[in-house]
PDB file of C-alpha atoms in Angstrom:
ATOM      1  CA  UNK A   1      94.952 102.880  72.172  1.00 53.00           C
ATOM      2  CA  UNK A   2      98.572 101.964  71.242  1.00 63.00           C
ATOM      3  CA  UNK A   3      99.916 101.037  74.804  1.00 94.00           C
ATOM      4  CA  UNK A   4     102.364 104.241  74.945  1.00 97.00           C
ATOM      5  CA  UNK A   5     100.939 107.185  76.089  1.00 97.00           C
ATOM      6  CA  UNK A   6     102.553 110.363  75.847  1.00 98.00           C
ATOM      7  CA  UNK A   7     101.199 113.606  77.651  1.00 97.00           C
ATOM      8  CA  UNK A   8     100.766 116.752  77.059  1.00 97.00           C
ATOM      9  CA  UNK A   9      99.649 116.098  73.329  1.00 96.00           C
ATOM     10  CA  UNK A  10     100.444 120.081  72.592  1.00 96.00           C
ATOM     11  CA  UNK A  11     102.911 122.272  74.224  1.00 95.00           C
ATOM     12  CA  UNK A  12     103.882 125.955  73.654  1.00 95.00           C
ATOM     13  CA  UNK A  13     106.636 127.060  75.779  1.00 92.00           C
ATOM     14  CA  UNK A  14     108.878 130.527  76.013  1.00 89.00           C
ATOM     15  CA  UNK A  15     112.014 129.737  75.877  1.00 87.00           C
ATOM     16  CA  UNK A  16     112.976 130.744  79.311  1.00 86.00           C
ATOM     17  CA  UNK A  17     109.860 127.734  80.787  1.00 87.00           C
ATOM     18  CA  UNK A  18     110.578 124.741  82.312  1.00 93.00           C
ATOM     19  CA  UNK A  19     108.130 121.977  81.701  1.00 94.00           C
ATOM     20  CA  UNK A  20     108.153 117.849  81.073  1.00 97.00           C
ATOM     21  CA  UNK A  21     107.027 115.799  78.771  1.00 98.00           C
ATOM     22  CA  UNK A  22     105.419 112.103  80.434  1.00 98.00           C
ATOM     23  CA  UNK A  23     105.581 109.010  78.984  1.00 98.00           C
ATOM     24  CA  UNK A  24     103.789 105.652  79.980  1.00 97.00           C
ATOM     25  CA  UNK A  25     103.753 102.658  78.625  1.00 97.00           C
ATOM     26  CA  UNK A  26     101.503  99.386  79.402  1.00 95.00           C
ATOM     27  CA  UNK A  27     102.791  96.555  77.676  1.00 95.00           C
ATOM     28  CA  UNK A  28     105.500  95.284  80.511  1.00 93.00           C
ATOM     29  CA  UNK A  29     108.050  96.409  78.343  1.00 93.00           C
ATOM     30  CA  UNK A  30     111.540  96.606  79.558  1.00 91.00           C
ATOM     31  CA  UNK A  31     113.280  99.561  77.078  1.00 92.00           C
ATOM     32  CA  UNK A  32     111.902 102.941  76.445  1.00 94.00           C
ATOM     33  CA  UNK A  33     113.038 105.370  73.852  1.00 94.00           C
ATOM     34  CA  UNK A  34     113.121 109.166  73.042  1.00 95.00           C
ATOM     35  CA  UNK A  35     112.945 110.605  69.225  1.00 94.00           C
ATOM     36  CA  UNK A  36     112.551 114.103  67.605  1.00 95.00           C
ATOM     37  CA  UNK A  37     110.672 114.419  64.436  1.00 95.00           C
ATOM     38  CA  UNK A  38     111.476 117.602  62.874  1.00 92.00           C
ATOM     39  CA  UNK A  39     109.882 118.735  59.689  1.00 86.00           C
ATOM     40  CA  UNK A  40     111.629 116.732  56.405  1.00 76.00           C
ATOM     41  CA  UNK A  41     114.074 114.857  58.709  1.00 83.00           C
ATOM     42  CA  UNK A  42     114.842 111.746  59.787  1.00 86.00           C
ATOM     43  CA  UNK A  43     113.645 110.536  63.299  1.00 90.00           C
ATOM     44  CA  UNK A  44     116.670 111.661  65.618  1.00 90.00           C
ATOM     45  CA  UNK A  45     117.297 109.155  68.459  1.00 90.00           C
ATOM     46  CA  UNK A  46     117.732 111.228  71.937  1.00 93.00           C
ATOM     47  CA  UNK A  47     118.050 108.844  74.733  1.00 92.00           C
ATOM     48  CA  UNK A  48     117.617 105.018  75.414  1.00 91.00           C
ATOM     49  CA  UNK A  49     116.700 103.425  78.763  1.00 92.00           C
ATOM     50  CA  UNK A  50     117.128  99.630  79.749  1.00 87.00           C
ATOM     51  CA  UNK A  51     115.435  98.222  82.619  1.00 82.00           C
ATOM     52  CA  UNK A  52     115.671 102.370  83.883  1.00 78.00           C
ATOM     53  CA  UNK A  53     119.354 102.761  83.233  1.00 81.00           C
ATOM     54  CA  UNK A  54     119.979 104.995  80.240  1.00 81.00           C
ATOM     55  CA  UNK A  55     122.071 103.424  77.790  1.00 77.00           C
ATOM     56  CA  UNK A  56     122.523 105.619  74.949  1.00 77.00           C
ATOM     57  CA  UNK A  57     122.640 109.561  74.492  1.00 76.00           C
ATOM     58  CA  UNK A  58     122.868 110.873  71.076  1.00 75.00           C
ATOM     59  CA  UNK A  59     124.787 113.933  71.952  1.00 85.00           C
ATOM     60  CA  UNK A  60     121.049 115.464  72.931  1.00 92.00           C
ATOM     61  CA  UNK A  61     122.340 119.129  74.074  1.00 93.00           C
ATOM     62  CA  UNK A  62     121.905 119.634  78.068  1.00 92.00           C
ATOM     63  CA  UNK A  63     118.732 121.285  78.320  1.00 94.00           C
ATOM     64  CA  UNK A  64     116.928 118.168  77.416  1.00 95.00           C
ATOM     65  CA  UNK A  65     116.869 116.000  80.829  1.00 94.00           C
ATOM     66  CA  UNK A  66     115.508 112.298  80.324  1.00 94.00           C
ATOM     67  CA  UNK A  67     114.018 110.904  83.533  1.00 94.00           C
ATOM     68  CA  UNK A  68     113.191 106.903  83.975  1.00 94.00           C
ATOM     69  CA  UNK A  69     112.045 106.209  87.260  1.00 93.00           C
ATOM     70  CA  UNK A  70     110.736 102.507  86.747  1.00 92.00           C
ATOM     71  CA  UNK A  71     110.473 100.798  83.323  1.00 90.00           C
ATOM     72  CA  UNK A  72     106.740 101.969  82.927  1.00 94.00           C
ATOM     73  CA  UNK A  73     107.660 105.774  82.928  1.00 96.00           C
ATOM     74  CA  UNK A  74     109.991 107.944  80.952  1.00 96.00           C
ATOM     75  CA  UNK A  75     110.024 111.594  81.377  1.00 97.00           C
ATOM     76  CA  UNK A  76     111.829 114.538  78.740  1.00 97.00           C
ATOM     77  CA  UNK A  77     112.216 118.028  80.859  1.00 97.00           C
ATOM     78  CA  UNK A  78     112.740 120.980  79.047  1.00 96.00           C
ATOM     79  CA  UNK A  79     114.690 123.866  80.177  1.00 94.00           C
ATOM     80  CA  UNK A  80     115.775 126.990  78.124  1.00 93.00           C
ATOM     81  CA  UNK A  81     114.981 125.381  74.518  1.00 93.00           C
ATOM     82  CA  UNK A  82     115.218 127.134  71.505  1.00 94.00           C
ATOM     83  CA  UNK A  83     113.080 127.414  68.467  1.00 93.00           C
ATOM     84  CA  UNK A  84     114.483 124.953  66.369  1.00 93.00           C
ATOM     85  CA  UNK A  85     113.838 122.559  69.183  1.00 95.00           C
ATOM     86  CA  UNK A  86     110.602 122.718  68.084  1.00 96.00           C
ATOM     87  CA  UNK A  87     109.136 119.659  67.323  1.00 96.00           C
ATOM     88  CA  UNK A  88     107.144 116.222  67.501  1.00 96.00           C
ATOM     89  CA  UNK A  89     108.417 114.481  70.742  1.00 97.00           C
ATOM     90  CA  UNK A  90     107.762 110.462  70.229  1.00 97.00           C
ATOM     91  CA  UNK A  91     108.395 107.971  73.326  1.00 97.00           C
ATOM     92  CA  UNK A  92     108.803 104.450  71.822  1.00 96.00           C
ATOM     93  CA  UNK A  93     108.892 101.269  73.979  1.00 95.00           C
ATOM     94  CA  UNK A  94     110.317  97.567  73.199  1.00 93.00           C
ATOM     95  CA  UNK A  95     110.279  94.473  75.111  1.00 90.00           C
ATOM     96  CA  UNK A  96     113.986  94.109  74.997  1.00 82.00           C
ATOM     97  CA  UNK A  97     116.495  96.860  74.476  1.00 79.00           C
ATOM     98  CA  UNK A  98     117.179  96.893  70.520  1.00 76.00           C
ATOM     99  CA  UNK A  99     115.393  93.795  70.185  1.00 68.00           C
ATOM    100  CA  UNK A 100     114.734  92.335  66.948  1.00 69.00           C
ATOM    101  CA  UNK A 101     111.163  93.327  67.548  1.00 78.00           C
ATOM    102  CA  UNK A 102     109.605  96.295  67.119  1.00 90.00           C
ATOM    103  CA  UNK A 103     109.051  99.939  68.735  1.00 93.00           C
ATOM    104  CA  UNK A 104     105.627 100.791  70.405  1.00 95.00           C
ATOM    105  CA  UNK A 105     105.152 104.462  69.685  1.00 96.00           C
ATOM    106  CA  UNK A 106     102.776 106.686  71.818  1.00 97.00           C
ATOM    107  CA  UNK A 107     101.228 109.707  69.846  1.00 96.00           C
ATOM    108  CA  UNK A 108     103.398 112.319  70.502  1.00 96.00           C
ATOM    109  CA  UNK A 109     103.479 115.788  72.049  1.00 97.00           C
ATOM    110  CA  UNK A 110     103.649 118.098  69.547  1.00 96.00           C
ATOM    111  CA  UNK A 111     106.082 121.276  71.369  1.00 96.00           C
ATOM    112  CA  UNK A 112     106.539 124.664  70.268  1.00 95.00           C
ATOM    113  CA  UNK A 113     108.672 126.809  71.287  1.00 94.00           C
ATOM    114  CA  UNK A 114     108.409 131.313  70.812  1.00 92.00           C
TER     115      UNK A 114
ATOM    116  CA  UNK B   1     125.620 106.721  57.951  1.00 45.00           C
ATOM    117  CA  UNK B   2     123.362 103.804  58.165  1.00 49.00           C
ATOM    118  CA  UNK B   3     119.846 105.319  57.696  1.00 65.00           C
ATOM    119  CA  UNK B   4     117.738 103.852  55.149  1.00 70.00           C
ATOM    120  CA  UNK B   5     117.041 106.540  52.675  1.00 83.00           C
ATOM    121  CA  UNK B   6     113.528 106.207  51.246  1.00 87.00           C
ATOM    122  CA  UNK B   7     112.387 106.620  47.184  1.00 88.00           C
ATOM    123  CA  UNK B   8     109.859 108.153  46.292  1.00 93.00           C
ATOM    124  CA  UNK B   9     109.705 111.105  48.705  1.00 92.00           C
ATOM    125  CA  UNK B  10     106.084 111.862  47.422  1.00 95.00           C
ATOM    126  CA  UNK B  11     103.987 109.603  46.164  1.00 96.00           C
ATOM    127  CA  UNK B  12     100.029 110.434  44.669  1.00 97.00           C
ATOM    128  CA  UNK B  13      97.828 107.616  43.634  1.00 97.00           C
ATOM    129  CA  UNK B  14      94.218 107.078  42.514  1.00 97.00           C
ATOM    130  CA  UNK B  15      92.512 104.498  45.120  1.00 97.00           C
ATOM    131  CA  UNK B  16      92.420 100.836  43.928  1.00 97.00           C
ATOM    132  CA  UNK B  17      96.173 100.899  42.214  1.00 97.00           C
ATOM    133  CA  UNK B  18      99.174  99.719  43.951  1.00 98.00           C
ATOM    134  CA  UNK B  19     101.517 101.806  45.771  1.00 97.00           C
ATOM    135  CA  UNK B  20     105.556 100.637  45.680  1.00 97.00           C
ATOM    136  CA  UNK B  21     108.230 102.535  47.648  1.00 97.00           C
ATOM    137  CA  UNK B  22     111.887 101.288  48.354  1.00 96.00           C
ATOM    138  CA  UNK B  23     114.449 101.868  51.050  1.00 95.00           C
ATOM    139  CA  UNK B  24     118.290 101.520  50.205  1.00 95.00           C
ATOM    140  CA  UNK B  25     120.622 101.526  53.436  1.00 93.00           C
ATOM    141  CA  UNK B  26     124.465 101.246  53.839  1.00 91.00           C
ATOM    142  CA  UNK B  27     125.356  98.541  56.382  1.00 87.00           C
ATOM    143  CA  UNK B  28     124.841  95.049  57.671  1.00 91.00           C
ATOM    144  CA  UNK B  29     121.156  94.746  58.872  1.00 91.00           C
ATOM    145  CA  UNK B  30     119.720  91.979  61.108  1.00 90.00           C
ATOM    146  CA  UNK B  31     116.046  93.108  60.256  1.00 93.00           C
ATOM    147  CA  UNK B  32     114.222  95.693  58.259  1.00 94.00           C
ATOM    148  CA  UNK B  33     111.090  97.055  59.689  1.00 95.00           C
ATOM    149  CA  UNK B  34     108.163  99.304  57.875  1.00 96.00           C
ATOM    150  CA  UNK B  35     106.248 101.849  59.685  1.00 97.00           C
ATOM    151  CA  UNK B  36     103.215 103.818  59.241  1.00 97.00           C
ATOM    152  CA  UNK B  37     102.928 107.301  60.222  1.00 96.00           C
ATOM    153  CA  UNK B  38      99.101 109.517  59.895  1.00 95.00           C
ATOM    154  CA  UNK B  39      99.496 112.949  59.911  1.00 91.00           C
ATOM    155  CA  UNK B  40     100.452 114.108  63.574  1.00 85.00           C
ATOM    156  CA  UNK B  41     100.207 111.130  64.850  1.00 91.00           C
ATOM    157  CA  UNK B  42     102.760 108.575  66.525  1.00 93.00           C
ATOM    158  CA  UNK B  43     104.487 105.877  64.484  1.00 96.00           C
ATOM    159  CA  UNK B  44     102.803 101.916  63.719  1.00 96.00           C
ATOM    160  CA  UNK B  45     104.444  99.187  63.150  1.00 95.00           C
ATOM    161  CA  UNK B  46     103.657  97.453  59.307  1.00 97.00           C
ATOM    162  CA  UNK B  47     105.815  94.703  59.270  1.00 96.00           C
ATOM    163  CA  UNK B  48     109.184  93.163  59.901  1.00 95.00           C
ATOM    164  CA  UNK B  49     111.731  91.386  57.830  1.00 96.00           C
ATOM    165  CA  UNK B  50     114.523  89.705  58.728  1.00 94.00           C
ATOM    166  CA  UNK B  51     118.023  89.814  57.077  1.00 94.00           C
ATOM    167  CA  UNK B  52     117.486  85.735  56.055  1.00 95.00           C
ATOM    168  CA  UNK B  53     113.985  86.767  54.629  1.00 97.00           C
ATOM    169  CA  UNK B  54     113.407  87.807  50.723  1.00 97.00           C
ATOM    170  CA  UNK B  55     109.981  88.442  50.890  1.00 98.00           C
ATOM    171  CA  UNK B  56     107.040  88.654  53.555  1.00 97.00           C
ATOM    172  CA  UNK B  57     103.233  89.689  53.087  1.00 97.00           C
ATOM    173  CA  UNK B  58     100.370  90.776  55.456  1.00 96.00           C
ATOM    174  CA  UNK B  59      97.436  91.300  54.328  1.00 97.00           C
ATOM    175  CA  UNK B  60      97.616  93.540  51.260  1.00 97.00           C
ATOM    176  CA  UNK B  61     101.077  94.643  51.979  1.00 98.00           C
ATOM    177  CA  UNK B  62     104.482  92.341  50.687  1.00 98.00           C
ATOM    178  CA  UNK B  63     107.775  93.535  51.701  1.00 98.00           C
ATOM    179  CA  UNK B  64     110.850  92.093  49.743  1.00 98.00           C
ATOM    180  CA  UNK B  65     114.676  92.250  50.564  1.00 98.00           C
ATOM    181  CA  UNK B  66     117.604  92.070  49.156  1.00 97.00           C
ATOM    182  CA  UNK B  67     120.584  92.445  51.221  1.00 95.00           C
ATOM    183  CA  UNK B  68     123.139  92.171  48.241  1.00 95.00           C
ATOM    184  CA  UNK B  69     121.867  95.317  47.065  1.00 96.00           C
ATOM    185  CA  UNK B  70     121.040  96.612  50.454  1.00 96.00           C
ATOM    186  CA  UNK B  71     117.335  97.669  49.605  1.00 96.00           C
ATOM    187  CA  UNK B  72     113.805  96.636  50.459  1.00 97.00           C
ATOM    188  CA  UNK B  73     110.414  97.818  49.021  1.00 98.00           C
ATOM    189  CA  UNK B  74     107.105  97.646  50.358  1.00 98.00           C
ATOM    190  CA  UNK B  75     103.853  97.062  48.066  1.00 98.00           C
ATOM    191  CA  UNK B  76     100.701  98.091  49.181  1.00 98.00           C
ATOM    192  CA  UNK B  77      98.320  96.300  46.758  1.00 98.00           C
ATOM    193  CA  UNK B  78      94.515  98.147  45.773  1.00 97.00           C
ATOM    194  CA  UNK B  79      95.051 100.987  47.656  1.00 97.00           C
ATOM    195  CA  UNK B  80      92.370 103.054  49.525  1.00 97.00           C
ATOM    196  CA  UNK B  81      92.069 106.456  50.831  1.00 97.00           C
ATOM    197  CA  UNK B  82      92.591 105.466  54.215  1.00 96.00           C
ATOM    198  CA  UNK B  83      96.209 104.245  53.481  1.00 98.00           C
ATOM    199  CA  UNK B  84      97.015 107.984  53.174  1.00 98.00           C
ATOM    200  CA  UNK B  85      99.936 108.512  55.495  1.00 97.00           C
ATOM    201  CA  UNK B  86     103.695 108.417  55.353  1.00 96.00           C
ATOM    202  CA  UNK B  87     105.775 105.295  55.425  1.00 97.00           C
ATOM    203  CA  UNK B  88     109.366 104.877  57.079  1.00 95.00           C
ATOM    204  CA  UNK B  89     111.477 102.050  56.925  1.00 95.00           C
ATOM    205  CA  UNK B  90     113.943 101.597  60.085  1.00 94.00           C
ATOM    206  CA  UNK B  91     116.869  99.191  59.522  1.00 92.00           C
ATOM    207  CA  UNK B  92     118.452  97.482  62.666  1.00 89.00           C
ATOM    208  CA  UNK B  93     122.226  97.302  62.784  1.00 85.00           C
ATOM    209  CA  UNK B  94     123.655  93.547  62.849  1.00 82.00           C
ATOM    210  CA  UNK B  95     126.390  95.135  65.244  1.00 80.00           C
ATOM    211  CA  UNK B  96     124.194  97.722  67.774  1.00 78.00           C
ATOM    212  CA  UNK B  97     121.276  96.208  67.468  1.00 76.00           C
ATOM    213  CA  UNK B  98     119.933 100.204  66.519  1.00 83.00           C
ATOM    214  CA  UNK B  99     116.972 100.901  64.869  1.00 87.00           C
ATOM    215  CA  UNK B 100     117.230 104.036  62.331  1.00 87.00           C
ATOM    216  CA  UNK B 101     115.114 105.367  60.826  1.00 91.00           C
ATOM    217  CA  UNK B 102     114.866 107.013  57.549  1.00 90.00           C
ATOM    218  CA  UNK B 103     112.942 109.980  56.120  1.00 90.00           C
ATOM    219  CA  UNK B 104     109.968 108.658  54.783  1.00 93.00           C
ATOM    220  CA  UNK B 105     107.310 108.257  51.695  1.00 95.00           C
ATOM    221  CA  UNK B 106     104.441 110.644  51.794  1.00 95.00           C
ATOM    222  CA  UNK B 107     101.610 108.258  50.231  1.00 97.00           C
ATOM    223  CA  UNK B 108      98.376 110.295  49.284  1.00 97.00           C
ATOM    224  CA  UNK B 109      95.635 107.680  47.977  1.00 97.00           C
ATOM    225  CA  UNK B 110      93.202 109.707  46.359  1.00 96.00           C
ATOM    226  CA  UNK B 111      89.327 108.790  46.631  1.00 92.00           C
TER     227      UNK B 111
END
């Protein structure tokens, strides 16, 4: 139990679907992240939310939609993706936004796309 | 870019010796962080460094820095199968505050 949990664990889409990815974390924490891990390459940063306003987005291509509604939840919909946007999808959390501290990191949902 | 940039890529041990990896990055840092990654799974947090630190241990990890040469490494001391797993150092900036990432040590401890 890490405190960040991240649902569905597996995902195979087409790439016409439209589905979300959930995140929710349980440690009071007031910033919540988005990364891609893709296979021998660094962990991209996709979006940052403070306190539910989003903050930063790394030039993440339009058919990824990031969704905070309160600083417990954080939500990644998918529409039209492509293949190489398959992927492991990690939600991170932090008690302050780019804290010294450290990231929480749920388990991931593992997405593939056909 | 600022990404710490991990050596070895690979690394294959027998259990019980020590396992050394090292991070180099390319601009000012305020703290240098270790994670641990199991195959498929979401990132933990090892340990965290700060950019006044030189060296830090927990447990049978130790973590040195040296910001003059912009590089850390992180020791993992009588190593056991279950350390198996790849290791990622993140390096947050002294002006964003950003935490990057780089691409990781695969560790295999074999039994």
């Amino acid at each position: 139990e890490t405190g960040v949990t991240q649902t569905p664990r597996h995902l195979v889409m087409g790439m016409t679907n439209k589905k979300s990815l959930k995140c929710e974390q349980h440690l009071g924490h007031n910033a919540m992240y988005w990364y891609k891990q893709s296979a021998k390459k660094p962990l991209e940063l996709m979006f940052v939310y403070s306190l539910e306003e989003r903050v930063e987005n790394n030039s993440v291509p339009s058919r990824f939609s990031p969704e905070c509604p309160n600083s417990s939840h954080l939500f990644l919909h998918l529409h039209t993706l492509q293949p190489e946007d398959s992927a492991l999808y990690l939600c991170a959390s932090s008690q302050v936004f780019w804290g010294t501290g450290e990231l929480f990191f749920g388990e991931g949902s593992r997405l593939t796309v056909l | 870019s600022q990404q710490g940039e991990e050596d070895p890529q690979a690394l294959s041990i027998q259990e019980g010796e020590n396992a050394t990896m090292n991070c180099s990055y390319k601009t000012s840092i305020n703290n240098l962080q270790w994670y641990r990654q199991n195959s498929g799974r979401g990132l933990v947090h090892l340990i965290l460094i700060r950019s006044n630190e030189r060296e830090k241990h927990s447990g049978r990890l130790r973590v040195t820095l040296d910001t003059s040469k912009k590089s850390s490494s992180l020791l993992i001391t009588a190593s056991r199968a279950a350390d198996t797993a790849s290791y990622f150092c993140a390096t947050g900036s002294s002006n964003t505050g950003k935490l990057i990432f780089g691409q990781g040590t695969t560790l295999q401890v074999k039994p």
